[in-house]
mmCIF file of C-alpha atoms in Angstrom:
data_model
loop_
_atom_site.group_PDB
_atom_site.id
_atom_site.type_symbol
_atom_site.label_atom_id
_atom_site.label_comp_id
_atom_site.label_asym_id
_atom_site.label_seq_id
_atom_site.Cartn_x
_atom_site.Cartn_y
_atom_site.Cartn_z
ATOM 1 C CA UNK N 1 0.000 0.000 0.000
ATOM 2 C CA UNK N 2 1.399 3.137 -1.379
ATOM 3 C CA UNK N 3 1.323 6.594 2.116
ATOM 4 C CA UNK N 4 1.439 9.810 0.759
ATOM 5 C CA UNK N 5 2.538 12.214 2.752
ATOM 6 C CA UNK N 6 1.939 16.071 1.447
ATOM 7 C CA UNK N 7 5.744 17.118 1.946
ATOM 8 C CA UNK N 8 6.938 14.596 -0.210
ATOM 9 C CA UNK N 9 4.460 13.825 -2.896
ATOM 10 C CA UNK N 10 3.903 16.369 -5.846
ATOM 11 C CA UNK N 11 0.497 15.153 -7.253
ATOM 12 C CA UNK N 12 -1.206 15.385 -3.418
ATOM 13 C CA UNK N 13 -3.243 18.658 -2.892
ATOM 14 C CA UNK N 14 -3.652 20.703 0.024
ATOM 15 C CA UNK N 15 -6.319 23.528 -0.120
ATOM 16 C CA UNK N 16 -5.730 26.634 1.760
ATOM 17 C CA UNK N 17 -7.172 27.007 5.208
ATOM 18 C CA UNK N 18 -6.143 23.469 6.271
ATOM 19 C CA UNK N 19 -9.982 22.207 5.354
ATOM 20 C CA UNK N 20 -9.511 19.249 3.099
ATOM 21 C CA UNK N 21 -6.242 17.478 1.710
ATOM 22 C CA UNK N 22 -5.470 14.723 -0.839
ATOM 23 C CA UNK N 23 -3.957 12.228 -3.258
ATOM 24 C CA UNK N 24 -4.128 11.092 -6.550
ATOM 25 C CA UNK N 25 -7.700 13.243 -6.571
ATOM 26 C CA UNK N 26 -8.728 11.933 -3.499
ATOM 27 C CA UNK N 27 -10.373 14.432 -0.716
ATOM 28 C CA UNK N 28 -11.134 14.396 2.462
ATOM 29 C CA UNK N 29 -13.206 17.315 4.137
ATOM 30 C CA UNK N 30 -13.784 17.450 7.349
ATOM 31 C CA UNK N 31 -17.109 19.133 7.612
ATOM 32 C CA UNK N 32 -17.598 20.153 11.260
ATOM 33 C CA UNK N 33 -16.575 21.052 13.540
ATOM 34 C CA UNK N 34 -13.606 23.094 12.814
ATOM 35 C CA UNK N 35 -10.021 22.332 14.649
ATOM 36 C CA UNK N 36 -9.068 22.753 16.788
ATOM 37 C CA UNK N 37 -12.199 21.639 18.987
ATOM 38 C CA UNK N 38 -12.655 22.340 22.761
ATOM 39 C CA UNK N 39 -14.715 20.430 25.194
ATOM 40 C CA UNK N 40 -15.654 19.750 28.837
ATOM 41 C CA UNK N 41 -14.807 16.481 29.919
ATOM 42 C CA UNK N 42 -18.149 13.963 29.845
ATOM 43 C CA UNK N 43 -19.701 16.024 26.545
ATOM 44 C CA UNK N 44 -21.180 14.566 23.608
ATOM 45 C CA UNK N 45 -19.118 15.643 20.737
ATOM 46 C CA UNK N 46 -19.779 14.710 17.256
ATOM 47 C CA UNK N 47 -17.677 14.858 13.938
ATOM 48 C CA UNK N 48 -18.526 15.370 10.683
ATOM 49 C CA UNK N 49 -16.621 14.244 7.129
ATOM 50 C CA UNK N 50 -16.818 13.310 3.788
ATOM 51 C CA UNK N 51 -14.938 11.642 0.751
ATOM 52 C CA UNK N 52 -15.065 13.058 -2.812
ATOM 53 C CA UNK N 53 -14.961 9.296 -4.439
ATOM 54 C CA UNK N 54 -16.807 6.523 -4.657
ATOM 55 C CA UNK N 55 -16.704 3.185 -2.439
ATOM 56 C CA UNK N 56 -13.241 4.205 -0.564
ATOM 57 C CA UNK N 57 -12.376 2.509 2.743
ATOM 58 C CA UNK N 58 -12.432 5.372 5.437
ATOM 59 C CA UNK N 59 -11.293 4.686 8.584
ATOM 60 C CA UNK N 60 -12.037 6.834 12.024
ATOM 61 C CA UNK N 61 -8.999 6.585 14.736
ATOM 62 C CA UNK N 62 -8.600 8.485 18.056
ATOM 63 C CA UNK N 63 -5.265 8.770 19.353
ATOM 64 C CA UNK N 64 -3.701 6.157 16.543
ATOM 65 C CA UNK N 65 -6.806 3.723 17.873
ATOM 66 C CA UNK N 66 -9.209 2.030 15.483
ATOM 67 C CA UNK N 67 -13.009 3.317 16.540
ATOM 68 C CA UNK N 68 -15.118 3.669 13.468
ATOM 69 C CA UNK N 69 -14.814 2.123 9.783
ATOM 70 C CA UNK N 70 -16.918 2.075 6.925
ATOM 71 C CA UNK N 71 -16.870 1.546 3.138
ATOM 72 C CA UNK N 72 -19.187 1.114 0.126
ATOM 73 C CA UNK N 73 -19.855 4.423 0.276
ATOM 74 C CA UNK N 74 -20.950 6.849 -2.627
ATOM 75 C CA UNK N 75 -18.763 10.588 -3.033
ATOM 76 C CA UNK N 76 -19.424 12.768 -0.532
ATOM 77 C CA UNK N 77 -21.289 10.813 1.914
ATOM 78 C CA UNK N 78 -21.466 13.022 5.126
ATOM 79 C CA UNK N 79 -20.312 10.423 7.817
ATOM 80 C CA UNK N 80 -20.175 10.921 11.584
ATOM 81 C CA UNK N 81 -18.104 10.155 14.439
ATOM 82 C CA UNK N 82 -19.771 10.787 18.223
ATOM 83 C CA UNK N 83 -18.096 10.491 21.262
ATOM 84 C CA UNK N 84 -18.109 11.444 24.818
ATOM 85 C CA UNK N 85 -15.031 13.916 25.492
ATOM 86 C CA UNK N 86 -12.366 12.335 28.241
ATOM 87 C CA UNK N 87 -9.869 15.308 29.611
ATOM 88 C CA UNK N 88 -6.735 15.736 27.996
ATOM 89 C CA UNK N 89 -5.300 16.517 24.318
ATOM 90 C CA UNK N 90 -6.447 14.371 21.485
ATOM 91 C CA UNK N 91 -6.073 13.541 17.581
ATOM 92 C CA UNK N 92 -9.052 12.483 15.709
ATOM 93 C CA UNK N 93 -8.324 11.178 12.827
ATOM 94 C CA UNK N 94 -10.226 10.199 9.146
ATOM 95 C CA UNK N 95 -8.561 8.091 6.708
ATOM 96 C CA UNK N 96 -9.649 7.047 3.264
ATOM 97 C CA UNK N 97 -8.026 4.492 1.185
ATOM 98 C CA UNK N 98 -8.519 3.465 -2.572
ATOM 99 C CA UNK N 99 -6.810 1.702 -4.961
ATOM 100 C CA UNK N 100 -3.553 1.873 -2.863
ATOM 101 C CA UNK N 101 -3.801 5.258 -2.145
ATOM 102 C CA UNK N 102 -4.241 6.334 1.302
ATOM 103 C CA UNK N 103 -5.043 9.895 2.721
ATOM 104 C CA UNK N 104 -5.763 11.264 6.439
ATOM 105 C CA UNK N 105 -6.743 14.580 8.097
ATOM 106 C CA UNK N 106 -7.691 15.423 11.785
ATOM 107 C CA UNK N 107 -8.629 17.259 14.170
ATOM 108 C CA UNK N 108 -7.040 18.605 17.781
ATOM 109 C CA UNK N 109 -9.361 17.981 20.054
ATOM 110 C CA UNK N 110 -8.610 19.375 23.745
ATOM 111 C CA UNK N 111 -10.898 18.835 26.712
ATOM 112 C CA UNK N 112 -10.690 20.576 29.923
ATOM 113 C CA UNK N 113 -10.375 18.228 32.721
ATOM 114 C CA UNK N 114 -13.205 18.740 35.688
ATOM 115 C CA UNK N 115 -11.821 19.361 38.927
ATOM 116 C CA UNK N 116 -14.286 19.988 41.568
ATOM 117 C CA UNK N 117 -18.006 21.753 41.679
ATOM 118 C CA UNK N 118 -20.525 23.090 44.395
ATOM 119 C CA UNK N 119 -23.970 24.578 45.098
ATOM 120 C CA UNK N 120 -25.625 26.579 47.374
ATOM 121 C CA UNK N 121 -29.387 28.601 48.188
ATOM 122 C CA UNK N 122 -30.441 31.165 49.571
ATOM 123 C CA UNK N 123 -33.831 32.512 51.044
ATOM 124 C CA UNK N 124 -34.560 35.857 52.672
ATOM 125 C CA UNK N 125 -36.586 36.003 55.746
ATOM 126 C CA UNK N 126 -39.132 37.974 53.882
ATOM 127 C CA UNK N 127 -39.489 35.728 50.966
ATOM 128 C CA UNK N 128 -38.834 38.394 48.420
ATOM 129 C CA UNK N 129 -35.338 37.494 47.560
ATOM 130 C CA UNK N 130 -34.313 33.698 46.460
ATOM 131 C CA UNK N 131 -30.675 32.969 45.025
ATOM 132 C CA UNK N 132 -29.521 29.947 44.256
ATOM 133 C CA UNK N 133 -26.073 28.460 42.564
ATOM 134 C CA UNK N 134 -27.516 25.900 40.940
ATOM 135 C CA UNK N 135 -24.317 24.063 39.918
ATOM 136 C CA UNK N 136 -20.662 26.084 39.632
ATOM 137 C CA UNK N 137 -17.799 23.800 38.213
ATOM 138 C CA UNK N 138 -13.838 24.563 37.763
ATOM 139 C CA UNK N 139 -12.256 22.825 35.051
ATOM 140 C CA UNK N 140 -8.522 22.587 34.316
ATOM 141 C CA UNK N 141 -7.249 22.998 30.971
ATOM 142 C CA UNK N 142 -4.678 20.996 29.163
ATOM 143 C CA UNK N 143 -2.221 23.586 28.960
ATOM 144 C CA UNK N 144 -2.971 24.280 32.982
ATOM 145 C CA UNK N 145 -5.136 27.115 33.001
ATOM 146 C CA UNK N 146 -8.641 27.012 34.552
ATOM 147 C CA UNK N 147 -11.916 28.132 34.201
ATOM 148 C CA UNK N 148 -15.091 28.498 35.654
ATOM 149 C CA UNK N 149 -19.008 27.591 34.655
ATOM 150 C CA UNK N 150 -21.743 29.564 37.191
ATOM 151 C CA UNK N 151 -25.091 28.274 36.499
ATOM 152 C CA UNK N 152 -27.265 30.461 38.557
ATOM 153 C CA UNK N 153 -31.411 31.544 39.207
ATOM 154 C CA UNK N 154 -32.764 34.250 41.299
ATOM 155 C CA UNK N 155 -36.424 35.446 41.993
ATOM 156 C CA UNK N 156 -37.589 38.267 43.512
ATOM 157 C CA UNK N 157 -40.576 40.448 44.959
ATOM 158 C CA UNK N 158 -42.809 37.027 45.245
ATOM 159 C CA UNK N 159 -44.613 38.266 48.748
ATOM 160 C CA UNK N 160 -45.628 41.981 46.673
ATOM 161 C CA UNK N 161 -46.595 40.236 43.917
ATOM 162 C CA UNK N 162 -48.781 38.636 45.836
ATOM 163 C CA UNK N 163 -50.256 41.787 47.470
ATOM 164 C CA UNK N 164 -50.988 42.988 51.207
ATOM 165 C CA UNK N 165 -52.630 45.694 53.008
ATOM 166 C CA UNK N 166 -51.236 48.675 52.041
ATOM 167 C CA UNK N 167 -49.576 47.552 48.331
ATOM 168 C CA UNK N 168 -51.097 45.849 45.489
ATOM 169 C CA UNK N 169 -49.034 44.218 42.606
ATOM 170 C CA UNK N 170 -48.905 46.610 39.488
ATOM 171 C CA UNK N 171 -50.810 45.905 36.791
ATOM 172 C CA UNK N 172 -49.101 47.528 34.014
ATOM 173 C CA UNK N 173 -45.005 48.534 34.070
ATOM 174 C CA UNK N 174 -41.962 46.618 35.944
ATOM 175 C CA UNK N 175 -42.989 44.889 38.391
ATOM 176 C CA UNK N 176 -39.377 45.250 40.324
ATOM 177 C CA UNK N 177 -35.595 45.788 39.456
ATOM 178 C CA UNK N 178 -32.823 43.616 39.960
ATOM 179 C CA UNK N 179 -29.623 43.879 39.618
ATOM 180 C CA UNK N 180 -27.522 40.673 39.713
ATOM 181 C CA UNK N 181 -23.753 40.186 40.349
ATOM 182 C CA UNK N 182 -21.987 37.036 39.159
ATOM 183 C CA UNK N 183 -18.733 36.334 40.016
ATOM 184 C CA UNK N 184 -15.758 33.988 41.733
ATOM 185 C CA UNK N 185 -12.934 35.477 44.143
ATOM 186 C CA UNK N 186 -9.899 34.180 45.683
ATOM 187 C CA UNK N 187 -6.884 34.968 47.473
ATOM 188 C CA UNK N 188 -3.438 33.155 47.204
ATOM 189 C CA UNK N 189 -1.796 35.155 49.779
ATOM 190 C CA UNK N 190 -3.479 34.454 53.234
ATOM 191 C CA UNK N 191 -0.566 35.711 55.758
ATOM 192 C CA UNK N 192 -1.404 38.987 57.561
ATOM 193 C CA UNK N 193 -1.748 42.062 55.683
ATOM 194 C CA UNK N 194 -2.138 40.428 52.450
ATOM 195 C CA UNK N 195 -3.415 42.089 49.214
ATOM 196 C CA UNK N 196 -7.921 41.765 48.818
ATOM 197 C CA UNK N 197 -9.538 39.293 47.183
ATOM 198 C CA UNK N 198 -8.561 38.955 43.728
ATOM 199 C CA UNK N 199 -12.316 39.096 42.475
ATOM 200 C CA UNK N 200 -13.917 38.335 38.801
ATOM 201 C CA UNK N 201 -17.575 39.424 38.103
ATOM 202 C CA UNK N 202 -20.158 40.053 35.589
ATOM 203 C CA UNK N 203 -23.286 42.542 36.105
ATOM 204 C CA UNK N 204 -26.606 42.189 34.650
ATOM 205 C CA UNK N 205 -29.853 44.568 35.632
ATOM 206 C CA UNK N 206 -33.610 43.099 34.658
ATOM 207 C CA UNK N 207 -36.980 44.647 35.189
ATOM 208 C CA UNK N 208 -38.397 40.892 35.500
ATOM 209 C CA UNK N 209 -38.908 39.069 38.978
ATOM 210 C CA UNK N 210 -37.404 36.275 37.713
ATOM 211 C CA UNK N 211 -33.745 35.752 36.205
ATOM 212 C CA UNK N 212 -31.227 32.889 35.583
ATOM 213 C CA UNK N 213 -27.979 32.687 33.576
ATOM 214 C CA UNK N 214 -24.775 30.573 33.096
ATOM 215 C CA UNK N 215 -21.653 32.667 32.846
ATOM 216 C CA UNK N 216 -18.274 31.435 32.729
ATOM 217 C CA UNK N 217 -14.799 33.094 33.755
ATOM 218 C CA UNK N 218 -11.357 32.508 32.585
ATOM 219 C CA UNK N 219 -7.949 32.201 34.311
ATOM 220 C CA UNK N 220 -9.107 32.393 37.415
ATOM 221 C CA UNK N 221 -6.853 30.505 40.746
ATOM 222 C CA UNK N 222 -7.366 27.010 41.562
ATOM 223 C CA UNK N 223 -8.391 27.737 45.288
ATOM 224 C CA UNK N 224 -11.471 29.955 44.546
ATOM 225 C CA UNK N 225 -15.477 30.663 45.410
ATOM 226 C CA UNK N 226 -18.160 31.145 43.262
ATOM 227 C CA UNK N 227 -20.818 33.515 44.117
ATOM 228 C CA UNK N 228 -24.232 35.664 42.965
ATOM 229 C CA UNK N 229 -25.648 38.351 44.927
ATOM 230 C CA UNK N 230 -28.575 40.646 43.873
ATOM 231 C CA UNK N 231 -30.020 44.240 44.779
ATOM 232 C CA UNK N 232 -33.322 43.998 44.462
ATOM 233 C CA UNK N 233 -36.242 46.618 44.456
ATOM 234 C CA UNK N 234 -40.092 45.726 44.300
ATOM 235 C CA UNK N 235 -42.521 47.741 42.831
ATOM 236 C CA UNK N 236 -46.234 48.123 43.735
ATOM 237 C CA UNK N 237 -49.407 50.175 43.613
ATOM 238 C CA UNK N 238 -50.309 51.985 47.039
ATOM 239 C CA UNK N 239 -53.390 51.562 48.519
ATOM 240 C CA UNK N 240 -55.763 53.660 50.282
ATOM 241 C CA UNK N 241 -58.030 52.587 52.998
ATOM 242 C CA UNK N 242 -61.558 54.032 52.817
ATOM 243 C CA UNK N 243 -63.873 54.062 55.359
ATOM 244 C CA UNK N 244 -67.585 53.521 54.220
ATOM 245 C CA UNK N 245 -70.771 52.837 56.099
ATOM 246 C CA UNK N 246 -70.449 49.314 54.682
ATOM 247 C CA UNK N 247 -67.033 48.859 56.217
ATOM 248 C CA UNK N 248 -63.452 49.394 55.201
ATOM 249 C CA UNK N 249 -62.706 49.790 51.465
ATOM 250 C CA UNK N 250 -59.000 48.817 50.051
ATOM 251 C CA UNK N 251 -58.384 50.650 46.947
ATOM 252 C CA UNK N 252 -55.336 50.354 44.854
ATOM 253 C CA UNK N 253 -54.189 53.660 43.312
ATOM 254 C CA UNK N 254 -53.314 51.917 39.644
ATOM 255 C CA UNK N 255 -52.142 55.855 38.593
ATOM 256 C CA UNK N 256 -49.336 55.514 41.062
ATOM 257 C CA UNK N 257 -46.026 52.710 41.390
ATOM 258 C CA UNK N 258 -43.811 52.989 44.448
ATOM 259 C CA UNK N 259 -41.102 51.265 45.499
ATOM 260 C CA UNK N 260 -42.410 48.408 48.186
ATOM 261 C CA UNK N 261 -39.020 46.869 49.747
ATOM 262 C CA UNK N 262 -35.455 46.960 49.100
ATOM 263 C CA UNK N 263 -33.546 44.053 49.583
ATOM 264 C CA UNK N 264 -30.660 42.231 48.839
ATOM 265 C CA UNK N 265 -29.860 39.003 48.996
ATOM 266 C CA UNK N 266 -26.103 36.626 49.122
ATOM 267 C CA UNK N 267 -25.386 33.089 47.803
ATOM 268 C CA UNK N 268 -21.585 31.472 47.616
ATOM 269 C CA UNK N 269 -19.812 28.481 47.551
ATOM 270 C CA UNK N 270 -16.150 26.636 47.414
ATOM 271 C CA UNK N 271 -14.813 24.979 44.799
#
């Protein structure tokens, strides 16, 4: 069986953009996704290629490993390749061979490694602020960095919504504002006197009573604490308290929004 390798053999082709490459005529193009190709460790990943002939052997192999094979195939059959992503750095490779000729491209394939994760709730004593972490994780990269995924929810200004004596929910306009604060800190240096908390954060305001969100940070230290806080301020209509011969009268004043509570509320944990 005759290898070509594109250094050494005139007649194979190599388009520009390191997309598809070739002998004697023979293409492969690797279709999606494009290399080099990042995961978490324990996703689904799949991969996408296709020959330009007819009935060629193709052959799928992961770090120099046999996985997939197929043949009989017509020209430009899209074929797949799924797999679950294990940390580290990885080839995948597609081979096609015909006639004697044999071809390859592949794909880098890194996958950050998952080191620890952690969630946490929280629930004011008024019921009008609710945080919750639902799942952070920190994940090591192959070349030793790290990052961090925050997958967060918070609700707000439930008990006004639900109205009382003197407030009724409003009818038309926000019904609150929050303003959320994602983030992670950390500090390296613990002896006395030591520089603050190195600290990482994203803001977001919303005019809903309800918000979640996954946000992610990069390079952060390995020792480290996610966290989400929010500021929150509920809105209502006030209501006036009439006295009538047939007995108190509540009346909401639907011209008129004013700010029912101010709260905030505080939700972290270790990873």
């Amino acid at each position: 069986m005759q290898r070509l390798d594109s250094t050494a053999i005139p007649y194979q082709r190599r388009i520009s953009g390191g997309v598809t490459m070739g002998g004697g005529g023979m293409l492969i193009t690797l279709i999606s996704p494009t290399s080099p190709v990042s995961n978490r460790a324990g996703e689904s990943r799949t991969f996408k290629a296709s020959v330009n002939m007819d009935n060629p052997i193709v052959r799928w192999k992961l770090d120099g490993v046999l996985v997939q094979a197929a043949m009989n195939l017509p020209a430009n059959t899209e074929m797949s390749y799924t797999a679950n992503a294990v940390a580290g750095i990885h080839e995948l490779k597609v081979e096609a061979e015909k006639n004697g000729v044999l071809v390859s491209k592949s794909w880098t394939w890194n996958v950050d490694e998952l080191i620890s994760s952690c969630s946490n709730s929280y629930m004011s004593s008024s019921g009008n602020v609710y945080v919750k972490i639902k799942n952070a994780t920190l994940h090591k990269r192959p070349n030793g960095t790290y990052s961090i995924d925050i997958d967060w929810y918070v609700g707000a200004c439930q008990s006004i919504a639900a109205g009382s004596y003197n407030f009724s929910p409003v009818t038309y306009g926000p019904a609150c504002k929050m303003i959320v604060t994602v983030g992670v800190y950390w500090n390296n240096l613990t002896y006395p006197g030591a520089p603050a908390d190195n600290i990482l954060q994203q803001v977001q305001e919303t005019n809903t009573r309800e918000a979640s969100g996954l946000n992610t940070f990069d390079n952060v230290y390995r020792e480290c604490r996610a966290f989400v806080k929010v500021d929150v301020e509920c809105y209502a209509h006030p209501v006036v308290h009439l006295v009538t011969p047939e007995g108190e009268l509540n009346v909401p004043i639907l011209t008129e929004i004013v700010t029912a509570a101010k709260e905030n509320g505080y939700c972290a944990c270790s990873l």
